[in-house]
Amino acid sequence: MNKYALIFLASSIAFFVTACLGFVVVPIMKRLKAGQTILKEGPESHKIKEGTPTMGGIMFIIGVTVAVIVSLATARSGGLNIIAGDLPEPTFMKTSFWSGIFMALAFGLVGFADDLIIVKKKRGEGLSVMQKTFLQLVVIFSYLASIYLGMNGKPYMHIPFVGNVEMGFFFWIFGAVVFYAATNAVNFTDGVDGLCSSVTITVAVSLLTIALMRKMFGVGLMAAALAGGCGGFLVWNRNPAKIFMGDTGSLFLGGMILAMAYSLNTPLLLLPIGIVYVAEGASVAMQRGYYKLTGGKRIFKMSPIHHHFELSGWGEKKIVIVFTAVSLVGCILGILIEYLDLMSSASIGV
């Protein structure tokens, strides 16, 4: 089996394992009464979703993990080194691959703790902001430390059309800001049935495309598994949702996306590729900042921005379609930037 077949295998396994787990997880969550508590501040139309099972992210976390393990075992039995292969920095690739997987799982655990408190106490909030931030920072700096060591203590980042730029101490500051903002932005996107899963599929496919362009099959394997897992979850999460992913799922998704971006060493590409996440996170920051500065005035009817369109009369299905289309455009732009960067690098012999 060649590397491209393995990537297809990873996507297929993740899809079918996740989709099939729904037949087990959804009834269990219903019996445990692990229902979603809708915030009072949320749209009135969401009140009917009260009690819908949550923590469904467990489904694709298991699906993605199983897909990666089985695919790597298959590759090993066939004598393929799919993680590093012939890349010039095999140590960094192995480090970023495994630490990225564990980092995403750790974020999932933070989300699980948050969801569990919400379910147990039947309130709209789980961990306090300080508790959640502390746990996220522990995960973030642990991952950054592994990347730092994988780069032999000389961290750098690739900037399109510029090249590799040494980061120095800024590596830690930049990483902390990007990780905290990005994981929470992905979390904000999970507010309409099927939205976060649909957007993440386009993001994962674009990262898969970039990984294949660079012959970085390990990252491609992660991206394919993530896309398949999200597809399998959509079977149960599309409108009307039978289960929500919860913070368990959304924080895991954020961790996986950042793991791939850092393995590719081009986190700046997340700006176009993750345009929907950027818009969701920015809308929350703008709304809160403007509210405090003006003593109660708002820019949007409600944030994150998908709620603004919802209160403007858009149905959930329309929001998912339009936001996914916007995400697709951003992803195409990111792939184009990567292609032009590779061509310019080749032309100057970099």
PDB file of N, CA, C and O in Angstrom, residues 4 11 14 52 85 92 109 128 135 179 252 307-308 338:
ATOM      1  N   TYR A   4      -0.380   7.435  -0.574  1.00  0.00           N
ATOM      2  CA  TYR A   4      -1.663   8.051  -0.907  1.00  0.00           C
ATOM      3  C   TYR A   4      -2.824   7.139  -0.508  1.00  0.00           C
ATOM      4  O   TYR A   4      -3.865   7.609  -0.031  1.00  0.00           O
ATOM      5  N   SER A  11      -8.726   8.487   6.264  1.00  0.00           N
ATOM      6  CA  SER A  11      -9.966   9.247   6.148  1.00  0.00           C
ATOM      7  C   SER A  11     -11.184   8.335   6.249  1.00  0.00           C
ATOM      8  O   SER A  11     -12.159   8.652   6.953  1.00  0.00           O
ATOM      9  N   ALA A  14     -11.628   6.924   9.894  1.00  0.00           N
ATOM     10  CA  ALA A  14     -12.120   7.972  10.790  1.00  0.00           C
ATOM     11  C   ALA A  14     -13.602   8.240  10.550  1.00  0.00           C
ATOM     12  O   ALA A  14     -14.385   8.404  11.506  1.00  0.00           O
ATOM     13  N   THR A  52     -30.364  18.408  24.384  1.00  0.00           N
ATOM     14  CA  THR A  52     -29.729  17.611  23.327  1.00  0.00           C
ATOM     15  C   THR A  52     -28.387  17.095  23.842  1.00  0.00           C
ATOM     16  O   THR A  52     -27.623  17.866  24.428  1.00  0.00           O
ATOM     17  N   GLY A  85       9.589  10.235   6.450  1.00  0.00           N
ATOM     18  CA  GLY A  85       9.961   9.898   5.078  1.00  0.00           C
ATOM     19  C   GLY A  85      11.335  10.416   4.703  1.00  0.00           C
ATOM     20  O   GLY A  85      12.306  10.256   5.441  1.00  0.00           O
ATOM     21  N   PHE A  92      12.406  16.663  13.807  1.00  0.00           N
ATOM     22  CA  PHE A  92      11.369  17.658  14.044  1.00  0.00           C
ATOM     23  C   PHE A  92      10.006  17.126  13.631  1.00  0.00           C
ATOM     24  O   PHE A  92       9.006  17.318  14.339  1.00  0.00           O
ATOM     25  N   LEU A 109      -9.338  16.847  26.572  1.00  0.00           N
ATOM     26  CA  LEU A 109      -9.570  16.561  27.988  1.00  0.00           C
ATOM     27  C   LEU A 109     -10.012  17.813  28.750  1.00  0.00           C
ATOM     28  O   LEU A 109     -10.873  17.742  29.635  1.00  0.00           O
ATOM     29  N   SER A 128     -14.229  27.780  35.312  1.00  0.00           N
ATOM     30  CA  SER A 128     -14.146  29.244  35.309  1.00  0.00           C
ATOM     31  C   SER A 128     -13.162  29.671  34.235  1.00  0.00           C
ATOM     32  O   SER A 128     -12.363  28.865  33.746  1.00  0.00           O
ATOM     33  N   LEU A 135      -5.375  25.749  32.364  1.00  0.00           N
ATOM     34  CA  LEU A 135      -5.199  24.422  31.785  1.00  0.00           C
ATOM     35  C   LEU A 135      -4.782  24.505  30.321  1.00  0.00           C
ATOM     36  O   LEU A 135      -3.922  23.745  29.859  1.00  0.00           O
ATOM     37  N   PHE A 179      -2.119  30.052  19.774  1.00  0.00           N
ATOM     38  CA  PHE A 179      -2.811  28.871  20.278  1.00  0.00           C
ATOM     39  C   PHE A 179      -4.056  29.245  21.067  1.00  0.00           C
ATOM     40  O   PHE A 179      -5.127  28.657  20.869  1.00  0.00           O
ATOM     41  N   PHE A 252     -10.501  19.957  20.816  1.00  0.00           N
ATOM     42  CA  PHE A 252      -9.692  18.951  20.117  1.00  0.00           C
ATOM     43  C   PHE A 252      -9.463  19.367  18.672  1.00  0.00           C
ATOM     44  O   PHE A 252      -8.338  19.265  18.159  1.00  0.00           O
ATOM     45  N   HIS A 307     -24.335  34.147  15.149  1.00  0.00           N
ATOM     46  CA  HIS A 307     -25.572  34.499  15.852  1.00  0.00           C
ATOM     47  C   HIS A 307     -26.143  35.820  15.328  1.00  0.00           C
ATOM     48  O   HIS A 307     -27.365  36.023  15.342  1.00  0.00           O
ATOM     49  N   HIS A 308     -25.280  36.720  14.882  1.00  0.00           N
ATOM     50  CA  HIS A 308     -25.743  37.984  14.308  1.00  0.00           C
ATOM     51  C   HIS A 308     -26.603  37.705  13.075  1.00  0.00           C
ATOM     52  O   HIS A 308     -27.691  38.285  12.914  1.00  0.00           O
ATOM     53  N   GLU A 338       0.451  29.080  -0.897  1.00  0.00           N
ATOM     54  CA  GLU A 338       1.450  28.031  -0.712  1.00  0.00           C
ATOM     55  C   GLU A 338       2.077  27.613  -2.042  1.00  0.00           C
ATOM     56  O   GLU A 338       3.293  27.439  -2.139  1.00  0.00           O
TER      57      GLU A 338
END
